[in-house]
Short mmCIF file of N, CA and C in Angstrom, two decimals:
data_model
loop_
_atom_site.label_atom_id
_atom_site.label_comp_id
_atom_site.label_asym_id
_atom_site.label_seq_id
_atom_site.Cartn_x
_atom_site.Cartn_y
_atom_site.Cartn_z
N UNK A 845 118.60 95.32 87.85
CA UNK A 845 117.84 94.96 89.03
C UNK A 845 118.39 93.57 89.50
N UNK A 846 118.43 93.44 90.81
CA UNK A 846 118.93 92.27 91.38
C UNK A 846 117.89 91.53 92.23
N UNK A 847 118.14 90.33 92.51
CA UNK A 847 117.28 89.41 93.29
C UNK A 847 116.93 90.14 94.56
N UNK A 848 115.73 89.90 95.13
CA UNK A 848 115.40 90.42 96.39
C UNK A 848 116.18 89.79 97.42
N UNK A 849 116.88 90.63 98.19
CA UNK A 849 117.75 90.19 99.25
C UNK A 849 117.05 90.52 100.60
N UNK A 850 116.89 89.43 101.38
CA UNK A 850 116.17 89.53 102.69
C UNK A 850 116.71 90.65 103.54
N UNK A 851 117.98 90.74 103.58
CA UNK A 851 118.57 91.76 104.54
C UNK A 851 118.25 93.20 104.13
N UNK A 852 117.85 93.33 102.92
CA UNK A 852 117.51 94.64 102.32
C UNK A 852 116.04 95.11 102.77
N UNK A 853 115.31 94.01 103.12
CA UNK A 853 113.87 94.27 103.50
C UNK A 853 113.61 93.53 104.83
N UNK A 854 114.27 93.82 105.94
CA UNK A 854 114.18 93.07 107.15
C UNK A 854 112.78 93.00 107.74
N UNK A 855 112.08 94.10 107.69
CA UNK A 855 110.69 94.07 108.31
C UNK A 855 109.74 93.30 107.44
N UNK A 856 109.87 93.47 106.15
CA UNK A 856 108.98 92.73 105.27
C UNK A 856 109.21 91.18 105.37
N UNK A 857 110.55 90.78 105.48
CA UNK A 857 110.83 89.38 105.69
C UNK A 857 110.34 88.89 106.99
N UNK A 858 110.37 89.67 108.04
CA UNK A 858 109.81 89.29 109.33
C UNK A 858 108.36 89.14 109.22
N UNK A 859 107.75 90.09 108.68
CA UNK A 859 106.27 90.06 108.42
C UNK A 859 105.81 88.71 107.73
N UNK A 860 106.54 88.52 106.63
CA UNK A 860 106.25 87.28 105.81
C UNK A 860 106.45 86.05 106.65
N UNK A 861 107.46 85.92 107.37
CA UNK A 861 107.81 84.67 108.24
C UNK A 861 106.73 84.50 109.27
N UNK A 862 106.44 85.56 109.93
CA UNK A 862 105.55 85.49 111.12
C UNK A 862 104.03 85.39 110.76
N UNK A 863 103.77 86.00 109.63
CA UNK A 863 102.24 86.10 109.39
C UNK A 863 101.83 85.35 108.11
N UNK A 864 102.66 85.23 107.07
CA UNK A 864 102.14 84.78 105.83
C UNK A 864 102.80 83.40 105.43
N UNK A 865 103.46 82.77 106.40
CA UNK A 865 104.15 81.51 105.96
C UNK A 865 103.77 80.49 106.99
N UNK A 866 103.77 79.18 106.49
CA UNK A 866 103.43 78.05 107.22
C UNK A 866 102.09 78.10 107.89
N UNK A 867 101.05 78.61 107.22
CA UNK A 867 99.68 78.69 107.75
C UNK A 867 99.60 79.24 109.11
N UNK A 868 100.18 80.37 109.31
CA UNK A 868 100.20 80.93 110.68
C UNK A 868 98.83 81.40 111.04
N UNK A 869 97.97 81.57 110.16
CA UNK A 869 96.54 81.99 110.42
C UNK A 869 95.57 81.20 109.40
N UNK A 870 94.29 81.17 109.75
CA UNK A 870 93.40 80.34 108.93
C UNK A 870 93.17 81.06 107.50
N UNK A 871 93.39 82.30 107.50
CA UNK A 871 93.15 83.06 106.15
C UNK A 871 94.21 84.10 105.98
N UNK A 872 94.32 84.53 104.73
CA UNK A 872 95.21 85.57 104.34
C UNK A 872 94.91 86.85 105.12
N UNK A 873 93.62 87.17 105.20
CA UNK A 873 93.21 88.44 105.86
C UNK A 873 93.50 88.42 107.36
N UNK A 874 93.26 87.16 107.97
CA UNK A 874 93.59 87.02 109.40
C UNK A 874 95.13 87.21 109.65
N UNK A 875 95.86 86.60 108.79
CA UNK A 875 97.41 86.78 108.98
C UNK A 875 97.73 88.19 108.88
N UNK A 876 97.17 89.06 108.00
CA UNK A 876 97.46 90.44 107.94
C UNK A 876 96.89 91.22 109.15
N UNK A 877 95.76 90.84 109.66
CA UNK A 877 95.24 91.39 110.86
C UNK A 877 96.19 91.11 112.08
N UNK A 878 96.73 89.98 112.06
CA UNK A 878 97.66 89.58 113.29
C UNK A 878 98.86 90.60 113.25
N UNK A 879 99.46 90.95 112.14
CA UNK A 879 100.56 91.85 112.10
C UNK A 879 100.06 93.24 112.59
N UNK A 880 98.89 93.63 112.32
CA UNK A 880 98.36 95.02 112.69
C UNK A 880 98.34 95.10 114.21
N UNK A 881 98.29 94.09 114.92
CA UNK A 881 98.31 94.05 116.37
C UNK A 881 99.68 94.50 116.92
N UNK A 882 100.69 94.55 116.10
CA UNK A 882 102.04 95.05 116.56
C UNK A 882 102.02 96.53 116.67
N UNK A 883 101.01 97.15 116.14
CA UNK A 883 100.90 98.65 116.34
C UNK A 883 101.13 99.40 115.00
N UNK A 884 100.74 100.73 115.00
CA UNK A 884 100.73 101.48 113.76
C UNK A 884 102.10 101.59 113.13
N UNK A 885 103.13 101.66 113.93
CA UNK A 885 104.47 101.88 113.30
C UNK A 885 104.89 100.72 112.65
N UNK A 886 104.63 99.50 113.30
CA UNK A 886 104.96 98.24 112.64
C UNK A 886 104.33 98.10 111.28
N UNK A 887 103.06 98.51 111.27
CA UNK A 887 102.24 98.42 109.97
C UNK A 887 102.82 99.30 109.02
N UNK A 888 103.17 100.61 109.44
CA UNK A 888 103.79 101.58 108.53
C UNK A 888 105.08 101.08 107.93
N UNK A 889 105.84 100.49 108.84
CA UNK A 889 107.17 99.93 108.34
C UNK A 889 107.06 98.91 107.29
N UNK A 890 106.03 98.01 107.42
CA UNK A 890 105.76 96.94 106.40
C UNK A 890 105.32 97.60 105.12
N UNK A 891 104.36 98.54 105.26
CA UNK A 891 103.87 99.25 104.08
C UNK A 891 105.05 99.91 103.22
N UNK A 892 105.91 100.57 103.99
CA UNK A 892 107.05 101.20 103.35
C UNK A 892 107.90 100.21 102.55
N UNK A 893 108.20 99.08 103.23
CA UNK A 893 109.06 98.06 102.52
C UNK A 893 108.32 97.37 101.42
N UNK A 894 107.04 97.18 101.55
CA UNK A 894 106.29 96.66 100.45
C UNK A 894 106.29 97.58 99.26
N UNK A 895 106.02 98.88 99.45
CA UNK A 895 106.08 99.91 98.40
C UNK A 895 107.50 99.84 97.71
N UNK A 896 108.51 99.78 98.45
CA UNK A 896 109.89 99.85 98.03
C UNK A 896 110.20 98.66 97.21
N UNK A 897 109.84 97.49 97.78
CA UNK A 897 110.15 96.18 96.92
C UNK A 897 109.37 96.20 95.59
N UNK A 898 108.10 96.81 95.59
CA UNK A 898 107.45 96.80 94.32
C UNK A 898 108.06 97.84 93.37
N UNK A 899 108.55 98.90 93.84
CA UNK A 899 109.22 99.88 92.99
C UNK A 899 110.59 99.39 92.49
N UNK A 900 111.28 98.56 93.19
CA UNK A 900 112.67 98.33 92.93
C UNK A 900 112.78 96.90 92.20
N UNK A 901 111.77 96.05 92.11
CA UNK A 901 111.91 94.71 91.52
C UNK A 901 110.82 94.40 90.55
N UNK A 902 111.22 93.68 89.48
CA UNK A 902 110.24 93.25 88.41
C UNK A 902 109.38 92.12 88.92
N UNK A 903 108.34 91.88 88.23
CA UNK A 903 107.40 90.78 88.51
C UNK A 903 108.07 89.40 88.92
N UNK A 904 109.02 89.01 88.02
CA UNK A 904 109.65 87.74 88.28
C UNK A 904 110.30 87.63 89.66
N UNK A 905 110.93 88.77 90.10
CA UNK A 905 111.63 88.71 91.44
C UNK A 905 110.66 88.72 92.49
N UNK A 906 109.53 89.49 92.28
CA UNK A 906 108.44 89.51 93.29
C UNK A 906 107.92 88.03 93.45
N UNK A 907 107.70 87.44 92.38
CA UNK A 907 107.06 86.07 92.42
C UNK A 907 107.95 85.14 93.07
N UNK A 908 109.30 85.17 92.85
CA UNK A 908 110.23 84.38 93.54
C UNK A 908 110.25 84.48 95.01
N UNK A 909 110.27 85.78 95.34
CA UNK A 909 110.19 86.18 96.78
C UNK A 909 108.83 85.61 97.50
N UNK A 910 107.80 85.91 96.82
CA UNK A 910 106.55 85.42 97.37
C UNK A 910 106.47 83.90 97.47
N UNK A 911 106.99 83.26 96.53
CA UNK A 911 107.04 81.78 96.50
C UNK A 911 107.82 81.15 97.70
N UNK A 912 108.86 81.94 97.97
CA UNK A 912 109.78 81.49 99.07
C UNK A 912 109.19 81.88 100.45
N UNK A 913 108.44 82.98 100.51
CA UNK A 913 108.01 83.52 101.85
C UNK A 913 106.57 83.59 102.14
N UNK A 914 105.70 83.35 101.21
CA UNK A 914 104.27 83.51 101.45
C UNK A 914 103.49 82.39 100.95
N UNK A 915 102.70 81.71 101.84
CA UNK A 915 101.81 80.66 101.41
C UNK A 915 100.45 81.08 100.96
N UNK A 916 100.16 82.30 101.23
CA UNK A 916 98.91 82.88 100.78
C UNK A 916 99.11 83.70 99.53
N UNK A 917 98.40 83.34 98.42
CA UNK A 917 98.49 84.08 97.20
C UNK A 917 97.10 84.64 96.83
N UNK A 918 97.09 85.89 96.46
CA UNK A 918 95.86 86.52 96.10
C UNK A 918 95.99 87.13 94.74
N UNK A 919 95.25 86.73 93.88
CA UNK A 919 95.35 87.24 92.48
C UNK A 919 96.20 86.48 91.56
N UNK A 920 96.29 86.91 90.37
CA UNK A 920 97.01 86.17 89.32
C UNK A 920 98.45 86.41 89.25
N UNK A 921 98.95 87.52 89.80
CA UNK A 921 100.36 87.90 89.69
C UNK A 921 100.89 88.27 91.07
N UNK A 922 102.23 88.16 91.15
CA UNK A 922 102.98 88.56 92.49
C UNK A 922 102.60 90.03 92.74
N UNK A 923 102.67 90.87 91.74
CA UNK A 923 102.32 92.28 92.14
C UNK A 923 100.92 92.49 92.62
N UNK A 924 99.94 91.70 92.06
CA UNK A 924 98.60 91.72 92.57
C UNK A 924 98.45 91.32 93.99
N UNK A 925 99.27 90.23 94.37
CA UNK A 925 99.24 89.77 95.75
C UNK A 925 99.91 90.88 96.64
N UNK A 926 100.99 91.46 96.24
CA UNK A 926 101.63 92.51 97.15
C UNK A 926 100.66 93.75 97.16
N UNK A 927 100.03 94.07 96.11
CA UNK A 927 99.01 95.21 96.19
C UNK A 927 97.92 94.91 97.15
N UNK A 928 97.45 93.55 97.12
CA UNK A 928 96.35 93.23 98.05
C UNK A 928 96.80 93.40 99.44
N UNK A 929 98.02 92.91 99.75
CA UNK A 929 98.62 93.01 101.13
C UNK A 929 98.61 94.44 101.58
N UNK A 930 99.13 95.25 100.60
CA UNK A 930 99.13 96.74 100.96
C UNK A 930 97.91 97.32 101.24
N UNK A 931 96.79 96.93 100.44
CA UNK A 931 95.50 97.45 100.60
C UNK A 931 95.01 97.12 101.94
N UNK A 932 95.13 95.78 102.39
CA UNK A 932 94.65 95.44 103.64
C UNK A 932 95.36 96.02 104.77
N UNK A 933 96.65 96.19 104.73
CA UNK A 933 97.40 96.83 105.83
C UNK A 933 97.01 98.34 105.86
N UNK A 934 96.76 99.03 104.74
CA UNK A 934 96.37 100.37 104.80
C UNK A 934 95.10 100.56 105.46
N UNK A 935 94.09 99.55 105.16
CA UNK A 935 92.82 99.71 105.78
C UNK A 935 92.88 99.57 107.28
N UNK A 936 93.74 98.62 107.72
CA UNK A 936 93.87 98.26 109.08
C UNK A 936 94.50 99.45 109.83
N UNK A 937 95.35 100.11 109.15
CA UNK A 937 96.10 101.20 109.71
C UNK A 937 95.42 102.58 109.54
N UNK A 938 94.32 102.43 108.84
CA UNK A 938 93.53 103.74 108.53
C UNK A 938 94.34 104.68 107.64
N UNK A 939 95.12 104.07 106.85
CA UNK A 939 95.97 104.88 105.90
C UNK A 939 95.53 104.82 104.45
N UNK A 940 94.42 104.00 104.23
CA UNK A 940 93.91 103.92 102.87
C UNK A 940 93.24 105.23 102.46
N UNK A 941 93.94 105.85 101.54
CA UNK A 941 93.45 107.17 100.99
C UNK A 941 92.50 106.95 99.87
#
């Protein structure tokens, strides 16, 4: 496995930069809600890339990526933060099964 390369996850990187970095919103949940305003396809694209990054990279690489791109941390591990983001996006997109 290799380090997470931004160009391999362009939608996810854009999501992180616009919504989860540099205190773009007063809370983690609000930052995620902001992205959902881009529409259902944008939300589904982020969900797909989040699922792919979790499947393709170990905890250490997720942690490094989040440290670099996300000022909001939820949970004790990088994977728990990514899982939380996924959960919130799925709820907002009404995809939470």
